Each structure stands twice: as structure tokens, then as C-alpha cells.
Coordinates of N, CA and C in Angstrom, one line a residue:
M1 N 16.0 -24.8 4.1 CA 16.0 -23.9 5.2 C 16.5 -24.7 6.4
S2 N 17.4 -24.1 7.1 CA 18.1 -24.8 8.2 C 17.0 -25.0 9.4
H3 N 17.3 -26.0 10.2 CA 16.4 -26.4 11.3 C 16.2 -25.2 12.3
R4 N 17.3 -24.5 12.6 CA 17.2 -23.3 13.5 C 16.4 -22.2 12.9
L5 N 16.6 -22.0 11.6 CA 15.9 -20.9 10.9 C 14.4 -21.3 10.9
A6 N 14.1 -22.5 10.6 CA 12.7 -23.0 10.5 C 12.0 -22.8 11.8
L7 N 12.7 -23.1 13.0 CA 12.1 -22.9 14.3 C 11.9 -21.5 14.6
T8 N 12.9 -20.6 14.2 CA 12.8 -19.2 14.4 C 11.6 -18.6 13.7
V9 N 11.4 -19.0 12.4 CA 10.3 -18.5 11.6 C 9.0 -19.0 12.2
A10 N 8.9 -20.2 12.6 CA 7.7 -20.7 13.2 C 7.4 -20.0 14.5
S11 N 8.4 -19.8 15.3 CA 8.1 -19.0 16.5 C 7.7 -17.6 16.3
A12 N 8.3 -16.9 15.3 CA 8.0 -15.6 15.0 C 6.5 -15.5 14.4
F13 N 6.2 -16.4 13.6 CA 4.8 -16.5 13.1 C 3.8 -16.7 14.2
A14 N 4.1 -17.6 15.1 CA 3.2 -17.7 16.2 C 3.0 -16.4 17.0
L15 N 4.1 -15.6 17.2 CA 4.0 -14.3 17.9 C 3.1 -13.4 17.1
A16 N 3.3 -13.4 15.7 CA 2.5 -12.6 14.9 C 0.9 -13.0 15.1
L17 N 0.7 -14.2 15.1 CA -0.7 -14.7 15.2 C -1.4 -14.2 16.5
I18 N -0.6 -14.1 17.6 CA -1.2 -13.6 18.8 C -1.1 -12.1 19.0
G19 N -0.7 -11.4 18.0 CA -0.7 -9.9 18.0 C 0.5 -9.3 18.5
C20 N 1.6 -10.0 18.7 CA 2.8 -9.4 19.1 C 3.7 -8.9 18.1
A21 N 3.4 -9.2 16.8 CA 4.4 -8.8 15.8 C 4.5 -7.3 15.6
D22 N 3.5 -6.6 16.0 CA 3.6 -5.1 15.8 C 4.5 -4.5 17.0
T23 N 4.8 -5.3 17.9 CA 5.8 -4.9 18.9 C 7.2 -5.4 18.5
K24 N 8.1 -4.6 18.3 CA 9.4 -5.0 17.7 C 10.1 -5.9 18.7
V25 N 10.8 -6.9 18.1 CA 11.6 -7.8 18.9 C 13.1 -7.4 18.7
G26 N 13.4 -6.7 17.6 CA 14.8 -6.3 17.4 C 15.1 -5.1 18.3
E27 N 16.3 -4.6 18.1 CA 16.7 -3.5 19.1 C 16.2 -2.1 18.7
K28 N 15.7 -2.0 17.5 CA 15.2 -0.7 17.1 C 13.7 -0.9 16.5
A29 N 12.9 0.1 16.7 CA 11.5 -0.1 16.3 C 11.3 -0.1 14.8
D30 N 11.8 1.0 14.2 CA 11.7 1.3 12.8 C 13.0 1.4 12.1
V31 N 13.3 0.6 11.1 CA 14.6 0.7 10.4 C 14.4 0.8 9.0
S32 N 15.5 1.3 8.3 CA 15.4 1.5 6.8 C 16.0 0.2 6.2
V33 N 15.8 0.1 4.9 CA 16.4 -1.0 4.1 C 17.9 -1.0 4.3
A34 N 18.5 0.2 4.2 CA 20.0 0.3 4.2 C 20.4 -0.2 5.6
E35 N 19.7 0.2 6.7 CA 20.1 -0.3 8.1 C 20.1 -1.8 8.1
V36 N 19.1 -2.4 7.6 CA 19.0 -3.9 7.6 C 20.2 -4.5 6.8
I37 N 20.4 -3.9 5.6 CA 21.6 -4.6 4.8 C 22.9 -4.4 5.6
D38 N 23.1 -3.2 6.2 CA 24.3 -3.0 7.0 C 24.4 -3.9 8.2
N39 N 23.3 -4.4 8.7 CA 23.4 -5.1 10.0 C 22.8 -6.5 9.9
I40 N 22.6 -7.0 8.6 CA 21.9 -8.2 8.4 C 22.4 -9.5 9.2
N41 N 23.7 -9.6 9.4 CA 24.3 -10.6 10.1 C 24.0 -10.5 11.6
R42 N 24.1 -9.3 12.1 CA 23.9 -9.0 13.6 C 22.4 -9.2 13.9
W43 N 21.5 -8.8 12.9 CA 20.0 -8.8 13.2 C 19.4 -10.1 12.8
D44 N 20.2 -11.1 12.3 CA 19.6 -12.4 11.8 C 18.8 -13.0 12.9
G45 N 17.5 -13.4 12.5 CA 16.6 -14.0 13.4 C 15.7 -13.1 14.2
Q46 N 15.9 -11.8 14.1 CA 15.1 -10.8 14.8 C 14.0 -10.2 13.9
I47 N 12.9 -9.7 14.5 CA 11.8 -9.1 13.8 C 12.0 -7.6 13.9
Y48 N 11.8 -7.0 12.8 CA 11.9 -5.5 12.7 C 10.7 -5.0 11.8
Q49 N 10.4 -3.7 12.0 CA 9.5 -3.0 11.0 C 10.5 -2.2 10.1
I50 N 10.4 -2.6 8.8 CA 11.3 -1.9 7.9 C 10.4 -1.1 7.0
H51 N 11.0 0.2 6.8 CA 10.4 1.1 5.9 C 11.2 1.1 4.6
G52 N 10.4 1.1 3.5 CA 11.0 1.2 2.2 C 10.0 1.3 1.1
W53 N 10.4 1.0 -0.1 CA 9.6 1.0 -1.3 C 9.4 -0.4 -1.9
L54 N 8.2 -0.9 -1.9 CA 8.0 -2.2 -2.5 C 8.1 -2.2 -4.0
G55 N 8.9 -3.2 -4.5 CA 9.1 -3.3 -5.9 C 8.1 -4.2 -6.5
T56 N 8.4 -4.9 -7.6 CA 7.6 -6.0 -8.1 C 7.5 -7.1 -7.1
C57 N 6.3 -7.7 -6.9 CA 6.2 -8.7 -6.0 C 5.2 -9.8 -6.6
E58 N 5.9 -10.8 -7.2 CA 5.2 -11.9 -7.9 C 6.2 -12.9 -8.3
G59 N 5.8 -14.1 -8.4 CA 6.6 -15.2 -8.9 C 8.0 -15.3 -8.2
H60 N 9.0 -15.2 -9.0 CA 10.4 -15.4 -8.5 C 11.0 -14.0 -7.9
D61 N 10.3 -13.0 -7.8 CA 10.8 -11.7 -7.5 C 9.8 -11.0 -6.5
C62 N 10.4 -10.5 -5.4 CA 9.7 -9.6 -4.5 C 10.7 -9.0 -3.7
A63 N 10.8 -7.7 -3.6 CA 11.9 -7.0 -2.8 C 11.4 -5.7 -2.3
I64 N 12.1 -5.2 -1.3 CA 11.8 -3.9 -0.7 C 13.1 -3.1 -1.0
F65 N 13.0 -1.8 -1.4 CA 14.1 -0.9 -1.7 C 14.1 0.3 -0.9
E66 N 15.3 0.9 -0.8 CA 15.5 2.1 -0.1 C 14.7 3.2 -0.7
T67 N 14.7 3.3 -2.1 CA 14.0 4.4 -2.8 C 13.0 3.9 -3.8
R68 N 12.1 4.7 -4.2 CA 11.2 4.3 -5.3 C 11.9 4.2 -6.6
N69 N 12.9 5.1 -6.8 CA 13.7 5.1 -8.0 C 14.4 3.7 -8.2
D70 N 15.0 3.2 -7.1 CA 15.6 1.9 -7.1 C 14.6 0.8 -7.4
A71 N 13.4 0.8 -6.8 CA 12.4 -0.2 -7.2 C 12.0 -0.1 -8.6
Q72 N 11.9 1.1 -9.2 CA 11.5 1.2 -10.5 C 12.6 0.8 -11.5
T73 N 13.8 1.1 -11.1 CA 15.0 0.7 -12.0 C 15.2 -0.8 -12.0
A74 N 15.0 -1.4 -10.9 CA 15.0 -2.9 -10.9 C 13.9 -3.5 -11.7
A75 N 12.7 -3.0 -11.7 CA 11.5 -3.5 -12.4 C 11.7 -3.3 -13.9
D76 N 12.4 -2.2 -14.3 CA 12.5 -1.8 -15.7 C 13.3 -2.9 -16.5
G77 N 14.1 -3.7 -15.7 CA 14.8 -4.9 -16.3 C 15.9 -4.6 -17.3
N78 N 16.6 -3.5 -17.1 CA 17.8 -3.2 -17.9 C 19.0 -4.0 -17.3
Y79 N 18.8 -5.3 -17.3 CA 19.8 -6.2 -16.6 C 21.2 -5.9 -17.1
G80 N 22.2 -5.8 -16.1 CA 23.5 -5.6 -16.4 C 23.9 -4.1 -16.5
S81 N 23.0 -3.2 -16.5 CA 23.3 -1.8 -16.4 C 23.9 -1.5 -15.1
D82 N 24.7 -0.5 -15.0 CA 25.3 -0.1 -13.7 C 24.2 0.3 -12.8
A83 N 23.1 1.1 -13.3 CA 22.0 1.5 -12.5 C 21.2 0.4 -11.9
W84 N 21.0 -0.7 -12.7 CA 20.3 -1.8 -12.3 C 21.0 -2.6 -11.3
K85 N 22.4 -2.8 -11.4 CA 23.2 -3.5 -10.4 C 23.2 -2.7 -9.1
R86 N 23.3 -1.4 -9.2 CA 23.3 -0.7 -7.9 C 22.0 -0.8 -7.2
A87 N 20.9 -0.7 -7.9 CA 19.5 -0.9 -7.3 C 19.4 -2.2 -6.7
M88 N 19.8 -3.3 -7.4 CA 19.8 -4.7 -6.9 C 20.6 -4.8 -5.6
D89 N 21.7 -4.1 -5.5 CA 22.6 -4.2 -4.3 C 21.9 -3.5 -3.1
R90 N 21.0 -2.6 -3.4 CA 20.4 -1.8 -2.3 C 19.0 -2.3 -2.0
R91 N 18.7 -3.6 -2.2 CA 17.4 -4.2 -1.9 C 17.5 -5.4 -1.0
L92 N 16.3 -5.7 -0.4 CA 16.2 -6.9 0.4 C 15.1 -7.6 -0.3
S93 N 15.5 -8.9 -0.5 CA 14.5 -9.9 -1.1 C 13.5 -10.4 0.0
I94 N 12.3 -10.5 -0.4 CA 11.2 -11.0 0.5 C 10.8 -12.4 0.2
A95 N 10.8 -13.3 1.1 CA 10.5 -14.7 1.0 C 9.0 -14.8 0.6
S96 N 8.7 -15.9 -0.1 CA 7.3 -16.1 -0.5 C 6.7 -17.0 0.6
I97 N 5.7 -16.4 1.4 CA 5.0 -17.1 2.4 C 3.5 -16.9 2.4
G98 N 2.8 -18.0 2.3 CA 1.3 -17.9 2.3 C 0.8 -17.0 1.2
D99 N -0.1 -16.1 1.6 CA -0.7 -15.2 0.6 C 0.0 -13.8 0.6
F100 N 1.2 -13.7 1.0 CA 1.9 -12.4 1.1 C 1.8 -11.7 -0.3
D101 N 2.1 -12.4 -1.4 CA 2.1 -11.8 -2.7 C 0.7 -11.1 -3.0
N102 N -0.3 -11.8 -2.6 CA -1.6 -11.2 -2.9 C -1.9 -10.0 -2.0
R103 N -1.4 -10.0 -0.8 CA -1.6 -8.8 0.1 C -0.7 -7.7 -0.4
A104 N 0.5 -8.0 -1.0 CA 1.5 -7.0 -1.4 C 1.1 -6.4 -2.8
A105 N 0.4 -7.2 -3.6 CA 0.3 -6.8 -5.0 C -0.3 -5.3 -5.2
P106 N -1.3 -5.0 -4.4 CA -1.8 -3.5 -4.6 C -0.8 -2.5 -4.1
L107 N 0.2 -2.9 -3.5 CA 1.2 -1.9 -2.8 C 2.5 -1.8 -3.6
Q108 N 2.6 -2.5 -4.8 CA 3.8 -2.4 -5.6 C 4.1 -1.0 -5.9
F109 N 5.4 -0.6 -5.7 CA 5.9 0.8 -6.0 C 5.3 1.9 -5.1
E110 N 4.9 1.4 -3.9 CA 4.4 2.3 -2.9 C 5.4 2.2 -1.7
E111 N 5.4 3.3 -0.9 CA 6.1 3.3 0.3 C 5.4 2.5 1.4
V112 N 6.2 1.5 2.0 CA 5.5 0.6 2.9 C 6.2 0.4 4.2
A113 N 5.5 0.0 5.2 CA 6.1 -0.6 6.4 C 5.9 -2.1 6.4
L114 N 7.0 -2.8 6.5 CA 6.9 -4.3 6.5 C 7.5 -4.8 7.8
I115 N 6.7 -5.6 8.5 CA 7.1 -6.3 9.7 C 7.6 -7.7 9.2
A116 N 8.9 -8.0 9.5 CA 9.5 -9.2 9.0 C 10.6 -9.6 9.8
L117 N 10.9 -11.0 9.7 CA 12.0 -11.6 10.4 C 13.2 -11.4 9.4
V118 N 14.3 -10.9 9.9 CA 15.5 -10.8 9.1 C 16.3 -12.1 9.1
S119 N 16.8 -12.4 7.9 CA 17.6 -13.7 7.7 C 18.8 -13.3 6.9
A120 N 20.0 -13.8 7.4 CA 21.3 -13.6 6.7 C 21.6 -15.0 6.0
E121 N 20.6 -15.8 5.9 CA 20.8 -17.2 5.3 C 21.5 -17.1 3.9
C122 N 21.2 -16.1 3.1 CA 21.8 -16.0 1.7 C 22.8 -14.9 1.6
R123 N 23.3 -14.4 2.6 CA 24.3 -13.3 2.6 C 25.6 -13.7 3.2
G124 N 26.7 -13.1 2.8 CA 28.0 -13.3 3.4 C 28.5 -14.7 3.1
W125 N 29.1 -15.2 4.2 CA 29.7 -16.5 4.1 C 28.8 -17.7 3.7
N126 N 27.6 -17.5 3.9 CA 26.6 -18.5 3.5 C 26.4 -18.6 2.0
G127 N 27.1 -17.7 1.3 CA 26.9 -17.8 -0.2 C 25.6 -17.1 -0.6
G128 N 25.4 -17.2 -1.9 CA 24.2 -16.5 -2.4 C 23.0 -17.4 -2.7
C129 N 21.8 -16.9 -2.8 CA 20.7 -17.7 -3.2 C 20.2 -17.0 -4.5
T130 N 19.5 -17.8 -5.2 CA 18.9 -17.3 -6.5 C 17.4 -17.0 -6.3
D131 N 17.0 -16.3 -7.3 CA 15.5 -16.0 -7.4 C 15.1 -15.3 -6.1
R132 N 14.2 -15.8 -5.3 CA 13.6 -15.2 -4.2 C 14.3 -15.5 -2.9
A133 N 15.5 -15.0 -2.8 CA 16.3 -15.2 -1.5 C 15.6 -14.7 -0.3
P134 N 15.6 -15.4 0.8 CA 14.8 -15.0 1.9 C 15.6 -14.1 2.9
D135 N 15.9 -12.8 2.4 CA 16.5 -11.8 3.3 C 15.5 -11.5 4.4
L136 N 14.2 -11.4 4.1 CA 13.1 -11.2 5.0 C 12.0 -12.2 4.9
Y137 N 11.5 -12.6 6.0 CA 10.3 -13.4 6.1 C 9.2 -12.6 6.6
P138 N 8.2 -12.3 5.6 CA 7.2 -11.2 6.0 C 6.1 -11.7 6.8
F139 N 5.6 -10.8 7.6 CA 4.4 -11.1 8.5 C 3.2 -10.2 8.1
H140 N 3.6 -8.8 8.0 CA 2.5 -7.8 7.8 C 3.1 -6.7 6.9
I141 N 2.3 -6.2 6.0 CA 2.7 -5.1 5.2 C 1.6 -4.1 5.2
T142 N 2.0 -2.8 5.3 CA 1.0 -1.7 5.3 C 1.5 -0.5 4.5
P143 N 0.7 0.2 3.8 CA 1.2 1.4 3.1 C 1.5 2.5 4.1
I144 N 2.5 3.3 3.8 CA 2.8 4.4 4.7 C 2.0 5.6 4.4
N145 N 1.8 5.9 3.1 CA 0.9 7.0 2.6 C -0.1 6.4 1.6
P146 N -1.2 5.8 2.1 CA -2.1 5.2 1.2 C -2.6 6.2 0.0
A147 N -2.4 5.6 -1.2 CA -2.8 6.4 -2.4 C -4.3 6.8 -2.5
N148 N -5.1 6.0 -2.1 CA -6.5 6.2 -2.2 C -7.2 6.6 -0.9
E149 N -6.4 7.2 0.0 CA -7.0 7.5 1.2 C -8.1 8.7 1.1
A150 N -9.2 8.4 1.8 CA -10.3 9.4 1.8 C -9.9 10.7 2.6
E151 N -10.3 11.8 2.1 CA -10.0 13.0 2.9 C -11.2 13.5 3.7

């Protein structure tokens, strides 16, 4: 991780700890996965609340997708199929930080709101990263429509 990115992540984490992470720092409050992908270089280093579908989140893989179908297609593991490739192109990888995987585990394949710092570190001219590329450094995740909500 570059020194600038490490400082940005540390600063954003400090803001989250003092309760400011739920106030967006980026130019738009709520954004989709597709919007982040389209603007990842311009939004690099800014915090956004991203809406999407959480896929598998454990080990070397954790990502948020535009649709539930894409999250399921990626998890089904038909590697190399056109559908799998398209789903993988429409996802943002979530970095492994602290106990995020434990907090995210019950939300796999659910629609979520994720507050995260956007990183272009592994996109474009910077080349690619393998496994758990840090497109997003997560701070907080919540379900949009909790499955077990009491009525």
C-alpha cells in the first residue's frame, strides 16, 4: 500500500471512529456499484455509501455487486464462462480490514449499504491486483432490507 493511501485510510478510519463516516465525504451521498466503477479514478481517496449486493465474503474473496444475480453468478464459480466474466467486471472488491468479514458474513447475498473509502490502486494504469484487490476499504455495512426484520 502506498504511503499516501495508507495515510488516507488511516484518516478515514479516524473519522469513522468519531462518528463522521455516516456523513459522506464524496460528492454524492448514495452511489451504486456501477457509478463507483465508472468514476473510480476521480473518486479515489473519498468515502461514499455504496448500495449493492454483497457476494461471498471470506478468505481471498469479498465483493459488492450491482445485482444479486451477478453476486450469485460469481459465487457459482463457473470460471471462464461469459456470464462469470461479465459479473466479475461489474463488481468492486472489498479489502480485508479488521473484523469486516465477520460483520459481513450474515449479509452475504443480501442488498447492503457499504460505507467505504474508494481506491483506484488496482485499476487502470496502476495494473491489476490479485485475490482481494482493495477497490473499497470498508468502514460500515448494513442491510438495506433486513431478512429477519420483526413486523
